[in-house]
Short mmCIF file of C-alpha atoms in Angstrom, two decimals:
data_model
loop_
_atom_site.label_atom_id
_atom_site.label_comp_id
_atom_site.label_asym_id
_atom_site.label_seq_id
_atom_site.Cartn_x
_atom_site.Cartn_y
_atom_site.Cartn_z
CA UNK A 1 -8.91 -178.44 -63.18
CA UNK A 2 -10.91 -177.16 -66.26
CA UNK A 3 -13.28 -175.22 -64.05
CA UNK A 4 -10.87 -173.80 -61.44
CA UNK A 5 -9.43 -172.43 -64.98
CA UNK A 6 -12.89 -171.07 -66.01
CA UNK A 7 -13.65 -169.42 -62.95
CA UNK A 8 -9.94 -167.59 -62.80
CA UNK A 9 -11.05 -166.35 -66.28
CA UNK A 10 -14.34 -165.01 -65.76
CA UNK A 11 -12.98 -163.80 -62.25
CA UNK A 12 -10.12 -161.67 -64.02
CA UNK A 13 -12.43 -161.01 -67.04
CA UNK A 14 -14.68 -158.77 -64.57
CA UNK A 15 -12.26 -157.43 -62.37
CA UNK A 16 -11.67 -154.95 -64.49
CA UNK A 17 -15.46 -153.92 -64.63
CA UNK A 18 -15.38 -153.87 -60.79
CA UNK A 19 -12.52 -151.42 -60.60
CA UNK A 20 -13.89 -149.23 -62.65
CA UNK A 21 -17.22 -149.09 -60.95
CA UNK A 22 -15.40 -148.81 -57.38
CA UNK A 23 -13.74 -145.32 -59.15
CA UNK A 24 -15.94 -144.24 -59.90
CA UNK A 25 -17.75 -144.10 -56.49
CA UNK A 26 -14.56 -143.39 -54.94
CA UNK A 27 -14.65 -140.02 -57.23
CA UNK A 28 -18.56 -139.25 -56.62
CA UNK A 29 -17.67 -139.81 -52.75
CA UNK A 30 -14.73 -136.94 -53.17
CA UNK A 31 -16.63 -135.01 -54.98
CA UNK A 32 -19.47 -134.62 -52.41
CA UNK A 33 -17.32 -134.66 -49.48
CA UNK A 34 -14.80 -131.40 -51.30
CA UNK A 35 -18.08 -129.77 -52.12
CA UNK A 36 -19.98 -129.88 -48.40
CA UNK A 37 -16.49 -128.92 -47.52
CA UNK A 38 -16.23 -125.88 -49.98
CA UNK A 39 -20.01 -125.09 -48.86
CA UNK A 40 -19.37 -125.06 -44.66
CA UNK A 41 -16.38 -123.03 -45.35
CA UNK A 42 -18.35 -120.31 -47.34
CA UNK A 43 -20.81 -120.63 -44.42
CA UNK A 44 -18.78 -120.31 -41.69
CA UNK A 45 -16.79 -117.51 -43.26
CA UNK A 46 -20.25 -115.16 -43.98
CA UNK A 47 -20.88 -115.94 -40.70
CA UNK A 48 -17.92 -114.77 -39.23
CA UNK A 49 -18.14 -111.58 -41.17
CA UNK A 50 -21.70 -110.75 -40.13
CA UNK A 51 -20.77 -111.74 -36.34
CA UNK A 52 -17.21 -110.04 -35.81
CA UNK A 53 -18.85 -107.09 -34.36
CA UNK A 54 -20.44 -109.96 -31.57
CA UNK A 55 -16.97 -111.79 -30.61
CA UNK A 56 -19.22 -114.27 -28.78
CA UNK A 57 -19.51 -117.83 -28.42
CA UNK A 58 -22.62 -119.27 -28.15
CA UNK A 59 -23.37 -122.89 -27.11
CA UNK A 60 -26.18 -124.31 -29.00
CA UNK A 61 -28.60 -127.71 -28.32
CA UNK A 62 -30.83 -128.83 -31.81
CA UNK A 63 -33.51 -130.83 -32.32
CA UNK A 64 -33.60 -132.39 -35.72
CA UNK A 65 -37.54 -133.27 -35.59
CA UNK A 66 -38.17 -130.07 -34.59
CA UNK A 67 -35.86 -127.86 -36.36
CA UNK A 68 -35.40 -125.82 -32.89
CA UNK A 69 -32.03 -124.03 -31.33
CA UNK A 70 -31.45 -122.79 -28.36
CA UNK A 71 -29.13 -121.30 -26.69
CA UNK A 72 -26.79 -121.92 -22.98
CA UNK A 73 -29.77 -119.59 -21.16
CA UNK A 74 -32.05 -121.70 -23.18
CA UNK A 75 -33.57 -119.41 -25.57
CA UNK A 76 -35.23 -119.91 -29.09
CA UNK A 77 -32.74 -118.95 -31.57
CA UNK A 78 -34.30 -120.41 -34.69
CA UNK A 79 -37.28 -122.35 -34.89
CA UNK A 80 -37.17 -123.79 -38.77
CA UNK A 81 -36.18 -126.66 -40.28
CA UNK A 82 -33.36 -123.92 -41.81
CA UNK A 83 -31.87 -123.51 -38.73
CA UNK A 84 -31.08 -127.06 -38.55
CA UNK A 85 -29.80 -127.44 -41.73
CA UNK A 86 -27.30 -123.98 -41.12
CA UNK A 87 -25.43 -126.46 -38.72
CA UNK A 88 -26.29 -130.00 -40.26
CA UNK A 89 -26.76 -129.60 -43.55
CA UNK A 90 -25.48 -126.15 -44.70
CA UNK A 91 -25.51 -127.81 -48.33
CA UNK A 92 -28.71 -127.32 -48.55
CA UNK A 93 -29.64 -123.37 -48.08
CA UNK A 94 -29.40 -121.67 -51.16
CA UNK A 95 -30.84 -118.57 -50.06
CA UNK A 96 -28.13 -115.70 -48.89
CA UNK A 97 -31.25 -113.98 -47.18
CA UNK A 98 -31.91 -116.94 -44.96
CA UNK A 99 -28.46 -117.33 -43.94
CA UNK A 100 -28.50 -113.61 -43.57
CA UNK A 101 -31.49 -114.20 -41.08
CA UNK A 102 -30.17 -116.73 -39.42
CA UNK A 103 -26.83 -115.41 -38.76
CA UNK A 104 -28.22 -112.17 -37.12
CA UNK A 105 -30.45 -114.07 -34.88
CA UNK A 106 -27.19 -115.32 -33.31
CA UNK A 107 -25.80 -112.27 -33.17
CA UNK A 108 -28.30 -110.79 -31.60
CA UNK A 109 -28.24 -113.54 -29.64
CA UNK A 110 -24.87 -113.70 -28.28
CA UNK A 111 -25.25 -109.87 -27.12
CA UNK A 112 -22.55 -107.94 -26.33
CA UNK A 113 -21.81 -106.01 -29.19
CA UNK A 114 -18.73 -103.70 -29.42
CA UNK A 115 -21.17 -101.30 -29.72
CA UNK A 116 -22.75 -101.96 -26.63
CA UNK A 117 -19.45 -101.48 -25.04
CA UNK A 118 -18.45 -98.09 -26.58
CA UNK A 119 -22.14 -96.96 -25.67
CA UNK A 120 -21.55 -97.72 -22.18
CA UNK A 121 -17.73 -96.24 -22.71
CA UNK A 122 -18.83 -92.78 -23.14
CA UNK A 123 -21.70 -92.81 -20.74
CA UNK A 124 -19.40 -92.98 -18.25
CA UNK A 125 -16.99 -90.18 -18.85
CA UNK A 126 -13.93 -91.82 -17.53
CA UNK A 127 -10.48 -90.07 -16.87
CA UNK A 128 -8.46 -89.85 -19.82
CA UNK A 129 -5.98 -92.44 -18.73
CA UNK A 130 -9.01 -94.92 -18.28
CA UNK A 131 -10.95 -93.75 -21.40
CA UNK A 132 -7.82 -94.85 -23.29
CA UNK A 133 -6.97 -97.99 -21.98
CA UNK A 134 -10.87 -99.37 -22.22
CA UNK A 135 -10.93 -98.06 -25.80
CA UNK A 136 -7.66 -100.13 -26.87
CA UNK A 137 -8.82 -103.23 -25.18
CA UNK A 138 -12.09 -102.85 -27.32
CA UNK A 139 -9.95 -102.40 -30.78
CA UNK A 140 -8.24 -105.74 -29.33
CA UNK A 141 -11.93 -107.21 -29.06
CA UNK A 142 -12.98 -106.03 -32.56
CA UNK A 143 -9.59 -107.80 -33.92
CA UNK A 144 -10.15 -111.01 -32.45
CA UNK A 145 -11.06 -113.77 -34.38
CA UNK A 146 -14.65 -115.30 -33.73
CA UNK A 147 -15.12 -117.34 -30.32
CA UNK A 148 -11.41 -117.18 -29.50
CA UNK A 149 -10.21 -117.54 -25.78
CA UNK A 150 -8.57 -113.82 -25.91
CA UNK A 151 -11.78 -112.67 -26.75
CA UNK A 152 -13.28 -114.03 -23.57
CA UNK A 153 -10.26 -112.14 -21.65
CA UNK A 154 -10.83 -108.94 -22.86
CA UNK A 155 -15.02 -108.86 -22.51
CA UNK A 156 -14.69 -109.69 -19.06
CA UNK A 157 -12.30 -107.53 -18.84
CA UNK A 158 -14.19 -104.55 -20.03
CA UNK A 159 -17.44 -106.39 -17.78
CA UNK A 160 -15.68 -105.77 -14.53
CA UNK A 161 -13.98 -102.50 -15.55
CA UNK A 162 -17.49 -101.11 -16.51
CA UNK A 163 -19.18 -102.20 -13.50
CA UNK A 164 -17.38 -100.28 -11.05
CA UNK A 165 -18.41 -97.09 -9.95
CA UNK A 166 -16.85 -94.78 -11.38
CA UNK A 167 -19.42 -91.73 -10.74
CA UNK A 168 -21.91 -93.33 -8.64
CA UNK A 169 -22.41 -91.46 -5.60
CA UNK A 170 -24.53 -91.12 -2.23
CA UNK A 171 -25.44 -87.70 -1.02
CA UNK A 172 -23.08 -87.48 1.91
CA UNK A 173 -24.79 -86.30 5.44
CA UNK A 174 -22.29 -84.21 7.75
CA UNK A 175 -25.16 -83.28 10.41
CA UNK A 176 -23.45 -83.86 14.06
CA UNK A 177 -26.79 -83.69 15.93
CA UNK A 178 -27.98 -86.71 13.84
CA UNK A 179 -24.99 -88.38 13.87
CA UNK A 180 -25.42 -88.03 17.59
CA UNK A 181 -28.33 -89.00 17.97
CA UNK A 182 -27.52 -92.52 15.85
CA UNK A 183 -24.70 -93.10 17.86
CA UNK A 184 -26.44 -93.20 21.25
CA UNK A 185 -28.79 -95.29 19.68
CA UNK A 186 -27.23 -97.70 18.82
CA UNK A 187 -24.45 -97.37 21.95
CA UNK A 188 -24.46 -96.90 25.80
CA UNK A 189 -21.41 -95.31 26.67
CA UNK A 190 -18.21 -95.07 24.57
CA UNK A 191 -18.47 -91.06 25.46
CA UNK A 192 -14.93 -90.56 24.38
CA UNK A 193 -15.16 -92.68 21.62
CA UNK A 194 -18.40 -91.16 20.18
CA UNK A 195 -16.63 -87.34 20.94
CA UNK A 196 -13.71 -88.25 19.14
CA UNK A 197 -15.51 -89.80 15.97
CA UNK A 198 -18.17 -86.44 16.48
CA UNK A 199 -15.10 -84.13 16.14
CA UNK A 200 -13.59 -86.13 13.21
CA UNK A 201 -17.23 -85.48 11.44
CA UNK A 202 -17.02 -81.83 12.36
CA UNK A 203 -14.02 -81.42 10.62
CA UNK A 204 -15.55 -82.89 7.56
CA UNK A 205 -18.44 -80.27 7.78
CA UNK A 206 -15.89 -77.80 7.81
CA UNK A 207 -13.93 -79.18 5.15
CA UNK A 208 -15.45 -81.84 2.89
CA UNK A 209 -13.07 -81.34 0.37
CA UNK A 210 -10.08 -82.49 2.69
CA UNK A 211 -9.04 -86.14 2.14
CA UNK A 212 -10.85 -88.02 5.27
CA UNK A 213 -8.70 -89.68 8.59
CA UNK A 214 -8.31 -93.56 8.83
CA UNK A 215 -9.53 -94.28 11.68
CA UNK A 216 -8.35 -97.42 13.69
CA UNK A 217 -10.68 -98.57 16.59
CA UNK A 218 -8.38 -100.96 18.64
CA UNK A 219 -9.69 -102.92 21.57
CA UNK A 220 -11.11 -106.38 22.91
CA UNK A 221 -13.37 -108.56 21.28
CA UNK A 222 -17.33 -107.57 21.92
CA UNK A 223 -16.88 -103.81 22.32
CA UNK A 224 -18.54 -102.88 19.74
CA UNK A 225 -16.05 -101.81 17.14
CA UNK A 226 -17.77 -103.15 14.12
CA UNK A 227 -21.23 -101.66 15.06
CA UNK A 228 -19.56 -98.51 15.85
CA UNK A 229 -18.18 -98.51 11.87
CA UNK A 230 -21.90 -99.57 11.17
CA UNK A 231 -23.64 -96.32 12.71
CA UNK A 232 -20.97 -94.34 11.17
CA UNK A 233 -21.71 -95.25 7.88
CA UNK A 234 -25.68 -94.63 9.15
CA UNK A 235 -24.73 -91.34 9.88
CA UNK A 236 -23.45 -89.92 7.64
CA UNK A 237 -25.66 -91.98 4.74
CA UNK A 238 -22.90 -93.74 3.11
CA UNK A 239 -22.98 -97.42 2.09
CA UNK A 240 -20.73 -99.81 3.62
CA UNK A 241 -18.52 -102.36 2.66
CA UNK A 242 -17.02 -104.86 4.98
CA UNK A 243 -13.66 -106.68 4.45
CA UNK A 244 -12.78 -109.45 6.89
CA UNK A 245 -8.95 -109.46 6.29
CA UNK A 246 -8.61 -112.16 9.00
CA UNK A 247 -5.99 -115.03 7.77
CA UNK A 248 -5.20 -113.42 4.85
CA UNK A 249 -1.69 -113.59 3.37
CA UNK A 250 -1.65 -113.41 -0.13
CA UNK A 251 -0.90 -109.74 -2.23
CA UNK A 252 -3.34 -110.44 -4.54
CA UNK A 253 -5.75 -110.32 -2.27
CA UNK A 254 -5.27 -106.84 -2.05
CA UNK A 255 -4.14 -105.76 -5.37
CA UNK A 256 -5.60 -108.78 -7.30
CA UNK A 257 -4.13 -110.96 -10.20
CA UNK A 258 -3.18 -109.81 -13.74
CA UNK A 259 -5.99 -110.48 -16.08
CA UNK A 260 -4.19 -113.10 -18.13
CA UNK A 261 -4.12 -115.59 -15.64
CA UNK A 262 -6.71 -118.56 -15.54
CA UNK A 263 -9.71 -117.47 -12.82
CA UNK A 264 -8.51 -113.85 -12.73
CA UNK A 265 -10.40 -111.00 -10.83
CA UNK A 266 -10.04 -107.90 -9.16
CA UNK A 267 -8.83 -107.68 -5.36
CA UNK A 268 -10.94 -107.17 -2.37
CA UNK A 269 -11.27 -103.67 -2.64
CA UNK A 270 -12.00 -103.11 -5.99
CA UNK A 271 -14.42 -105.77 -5.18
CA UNK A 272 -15.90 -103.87 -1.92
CA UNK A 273 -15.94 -101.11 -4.03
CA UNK A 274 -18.40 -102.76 -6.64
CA UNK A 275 -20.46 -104.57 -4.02
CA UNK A 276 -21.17 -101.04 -2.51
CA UNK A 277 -22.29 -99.58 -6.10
CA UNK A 278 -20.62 -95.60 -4.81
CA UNK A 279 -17.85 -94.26 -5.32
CA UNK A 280 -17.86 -92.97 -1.38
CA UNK A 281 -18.49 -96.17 0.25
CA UNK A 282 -17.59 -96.43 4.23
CA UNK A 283 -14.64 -99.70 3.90
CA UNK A 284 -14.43 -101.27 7.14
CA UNK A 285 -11.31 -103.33 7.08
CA UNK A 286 -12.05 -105.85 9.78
CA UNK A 287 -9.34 -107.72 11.88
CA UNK A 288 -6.29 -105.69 10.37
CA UNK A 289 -4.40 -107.42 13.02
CA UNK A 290 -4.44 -110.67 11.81
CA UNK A 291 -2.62 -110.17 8.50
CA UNK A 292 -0.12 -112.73 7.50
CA UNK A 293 2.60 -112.77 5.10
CA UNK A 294 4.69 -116.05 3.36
CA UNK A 295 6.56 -116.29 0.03
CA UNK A 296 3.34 -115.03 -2.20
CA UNK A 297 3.80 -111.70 -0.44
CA UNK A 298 2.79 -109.24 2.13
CA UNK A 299 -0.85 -107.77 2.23
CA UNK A 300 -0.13 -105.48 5.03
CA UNK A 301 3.15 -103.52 2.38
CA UNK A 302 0.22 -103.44 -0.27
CA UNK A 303 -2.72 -101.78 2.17
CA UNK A 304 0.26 -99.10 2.63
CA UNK A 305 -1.26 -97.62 -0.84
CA UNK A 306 -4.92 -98.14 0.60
CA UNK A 307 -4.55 -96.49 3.77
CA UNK A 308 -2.28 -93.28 2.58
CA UNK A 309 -4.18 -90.49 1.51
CA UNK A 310 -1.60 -89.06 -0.71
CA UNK A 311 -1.30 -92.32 -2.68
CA UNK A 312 -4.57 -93.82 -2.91
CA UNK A 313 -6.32 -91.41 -5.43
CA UNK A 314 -4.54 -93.62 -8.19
CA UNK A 315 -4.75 -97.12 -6.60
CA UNK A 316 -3.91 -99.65 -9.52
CA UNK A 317 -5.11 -102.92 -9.17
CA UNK A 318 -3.23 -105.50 -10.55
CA UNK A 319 -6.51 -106.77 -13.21
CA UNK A 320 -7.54 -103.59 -13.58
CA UNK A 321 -4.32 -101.84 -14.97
CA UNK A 322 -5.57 -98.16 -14.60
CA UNK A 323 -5.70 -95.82 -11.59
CA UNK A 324 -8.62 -95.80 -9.26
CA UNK A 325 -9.63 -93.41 -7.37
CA UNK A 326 -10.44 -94.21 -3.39
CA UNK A 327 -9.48 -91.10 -2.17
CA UNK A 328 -13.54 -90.04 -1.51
CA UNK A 329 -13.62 -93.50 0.85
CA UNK A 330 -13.77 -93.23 4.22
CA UNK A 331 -11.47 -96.02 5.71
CA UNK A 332 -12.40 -97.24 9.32
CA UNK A 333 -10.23 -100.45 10.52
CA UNK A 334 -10.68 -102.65 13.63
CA UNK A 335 -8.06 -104.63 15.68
CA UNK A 336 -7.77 -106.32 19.12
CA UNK A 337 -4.37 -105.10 19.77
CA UNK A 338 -1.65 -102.96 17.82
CA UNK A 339 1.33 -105.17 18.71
CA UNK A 340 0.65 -107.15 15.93
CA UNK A 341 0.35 -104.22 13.38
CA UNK A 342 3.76 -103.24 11.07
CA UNK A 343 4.49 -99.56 12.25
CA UNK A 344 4.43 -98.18 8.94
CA UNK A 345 0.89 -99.32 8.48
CA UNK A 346 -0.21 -97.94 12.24
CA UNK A 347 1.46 -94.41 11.60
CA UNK A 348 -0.92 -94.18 8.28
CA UNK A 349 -3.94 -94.52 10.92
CA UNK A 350 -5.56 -92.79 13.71
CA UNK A 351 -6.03 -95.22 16.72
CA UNK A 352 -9.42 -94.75 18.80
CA UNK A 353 -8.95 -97.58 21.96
CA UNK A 354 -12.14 -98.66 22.70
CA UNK A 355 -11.69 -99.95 26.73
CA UNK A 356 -13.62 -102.31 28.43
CA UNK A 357 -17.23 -101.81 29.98
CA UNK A 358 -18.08 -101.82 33.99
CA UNK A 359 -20.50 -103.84 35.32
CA UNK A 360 -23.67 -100.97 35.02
CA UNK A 361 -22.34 -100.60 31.75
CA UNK A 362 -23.17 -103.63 30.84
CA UNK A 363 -26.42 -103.93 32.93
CA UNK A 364 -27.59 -101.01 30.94
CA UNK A 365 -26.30 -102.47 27.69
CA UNK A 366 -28.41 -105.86 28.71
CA UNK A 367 -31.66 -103.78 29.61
CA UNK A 368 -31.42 -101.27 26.89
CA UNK A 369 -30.02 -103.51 23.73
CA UNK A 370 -29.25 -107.52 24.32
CA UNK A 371 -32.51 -108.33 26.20
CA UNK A 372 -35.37 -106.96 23.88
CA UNK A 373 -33.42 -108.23 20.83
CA UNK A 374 -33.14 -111.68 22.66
CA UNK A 375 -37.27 -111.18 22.93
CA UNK A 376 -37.57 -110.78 19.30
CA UNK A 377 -35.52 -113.49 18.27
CA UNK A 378 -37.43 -116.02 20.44
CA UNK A 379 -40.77 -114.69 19.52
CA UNK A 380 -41.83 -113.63 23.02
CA UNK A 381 -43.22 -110.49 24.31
CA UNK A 382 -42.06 -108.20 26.99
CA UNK A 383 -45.66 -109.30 28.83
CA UNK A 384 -44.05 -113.12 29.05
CA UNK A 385 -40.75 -112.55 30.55
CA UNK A 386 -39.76 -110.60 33.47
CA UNK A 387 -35.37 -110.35 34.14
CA UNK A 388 -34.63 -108.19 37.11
CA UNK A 389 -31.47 -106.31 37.49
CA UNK A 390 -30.20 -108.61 39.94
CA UNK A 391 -30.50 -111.28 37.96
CA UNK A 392 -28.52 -109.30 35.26
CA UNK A 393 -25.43 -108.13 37.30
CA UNK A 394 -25.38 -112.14 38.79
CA UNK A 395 -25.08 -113.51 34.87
CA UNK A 396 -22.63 -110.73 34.26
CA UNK A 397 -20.28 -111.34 37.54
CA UNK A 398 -20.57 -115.04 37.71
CA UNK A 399 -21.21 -116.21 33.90
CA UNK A 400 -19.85 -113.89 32.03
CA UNK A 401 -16.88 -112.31 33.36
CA UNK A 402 -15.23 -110.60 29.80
CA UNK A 403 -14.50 -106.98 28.27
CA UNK A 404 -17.37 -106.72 26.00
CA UNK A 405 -20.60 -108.35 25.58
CA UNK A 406 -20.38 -110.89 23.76
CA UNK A 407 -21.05 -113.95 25.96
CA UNK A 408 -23.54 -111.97 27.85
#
């Protein structure tokens, strides 16, 4: 009993000694933590002010042996032990010039400047409407606070916008004895076809000014319609773009999605458009035929701006927000039948049936074309294989009995 009693005393004698010690490192803790606290805020906010003009995020691997950063593309942002401590231990750089240092290697870094921007702005010359709008979404940039998601909506944003062509363009060739010559090249037959697409190019000689025809080459499959668009475009020295609008029944494939949404981007023309790097591409608009339509809306109503001449010298796209001009394209579409084609669309076109070949036709087209691109694709030489013409027009009447050529 007498030492249970002495023990309780000493016990309660130095409790008070113990709770005075623990206070004190309770304080001392405080104190250190509110001070790092205090020091990565002063950090962080002379970093922001150095690196608002950057409005970039930057992802960033460190080695604490080595005192190395790097960045997402894996280059050397810092390689002293200061750089490490500007994320680990800011406590410990005292110098502003080394955080100075530090913080513009990021910068420079993380690229993209709003200077870069309004350099590549006015380079450009846009239309005033354009000019405008890309000059407010870069005052939206600038006001954005450091690494913030609308900041990454607005640069690529201004990315895509700035990457189209907006005065890029190929020297346009309107000679009708080339273009001739090209087409029989690359064709046997098709005279009416080739005189009709000939007299469409003469009237572009005559007037290049003049908004260009839509043309609309309708007929079976293996005729040729898509080469034909392809030697057109070689003719007259213009790039092409192909869209394959097979299966597609969505509007914003055509007109795109508004900018805010999750995975937005331009629609397929405005994409053809930058894929082709002119601003007078040759669009081929493949298998117009076989547009659908359900409850997210009708591509064929939206190509109605597309394929009118009168309209589409201000096409808006739905991310891009400002009128494009598409009015110096040259629009040639391709279809297996017109039955399947809303009338409003066909009227906006001129239709070019492309008929089906005759059995010479296509013996020429086999002698001429298929065979000695058969021979290069197997590696053989015209010295190792010998096809008569009999053994042509038996393949075509007995094997391959279709419109085009194709199968054969």
């Amino acid at each position: 009993s007498s030492s249970y009693t002495t023990h309780a005393a000493a016990t309660f004698e130095t409790s008070p000694h113990r709770l005075s010690i623990l206070l004190v490192i309770v304080l001392a803790i405080a104190i250190i933590v509110f001070g790092r606290l205090v020091w990565v805020q002063i950090i962080d906010a002379h970093a922001i002010e150095h690196a608002s003009d950057s409005q970039r995020t930057v992802t960033v691997d460190v080695e604490p042996r080595r005192g190395t950063i790097y960045d997402r593309n894996g280059v050397v942002l810092a390689t002293t032990v200061d750089a490490y401590n500007f994320f680990c231990h800011p406590h410990k750089l005292q110098d502003p010039e080394q955080i100075d240092r530090l913080v513009s290697a990021l910068v420079q870094a993380c690229g993209g400047n709003a200077s870069e921007y309004r350099e590549k702005i006015e380079k450009l010359h846009l239309p005033q409407e354009a000019d405008e709008k890309l000059h407010k979404e870069l005052q939206r940039l600038e006001k954005q606070p450091y690494g913030s998601a609308e900041a990454s909506v607005i640069r690529n944003y201004l990315d895509v916008a700035l990457e189209l062509p907006w005065n890029t363009r190929t020297r346009e060739r309107t000679d009708i004895r080339i273009a001739r010559r090209i087409l029989d090249e690359d064709h046997f037959g098709l005279e009416k076809v080739k005189e009709r697409i000939l007299e469409i190019l003469a009237v572009r000689q005559l007037a290049p000014e003049q908004p260009g025809q839509i043309i609309c080459l309708i007929g079976p499959p293996g005729v040729g319609k898509t080469s034909i668009a392809m030697s057109v475009a070689r003719a007259l020295n213009r790039k092409l773009a192909r869209i394959s609008l097979g299966g597609v029944h969505d509007e914003a494939e055509i007109r795109g999605h508004r900018k805010t949404y999750i995975g937005a981007m331009p629609g397929r023309i405005l994409t053809a458009m930058q894929q082709a790097g002119t601003h007078n591409p040759l669009l081929l608009l493949d298998e117009i035929d076989k547009l659908g339509s359900d409850y997210r809306g009708d591509p064929s109503s939206a190509l109605l701006e597309v394929l009118d001449a009168e309209q589409n010298a201000t096409f808006r796209d739905n991310f891009l927000e400002i009128p494009f001009d598409l009015s110096e394209c040259m629009f040639i579409t391709t279809a297996n039948t017109a039955d399947t084609i809303p009338r409003p669309l066909l009227d906006r076109m001129e239709v070019i049936e492309l008929g089906s070949y005759t059995d010479e036709e296509k013996r020429s087209i086999a002698r001429d074309h298929l065979l000695p691109r058969q021979l290069a694709k197997n590696g053989l030489k015209k010295s190792q294989v010998r096809v008569t013409d009999d053994a042509l027009r038996e393949i075509i009447r007995c094997y391959t009995r279709e419109s085009g050529v194709r199968n054969l």
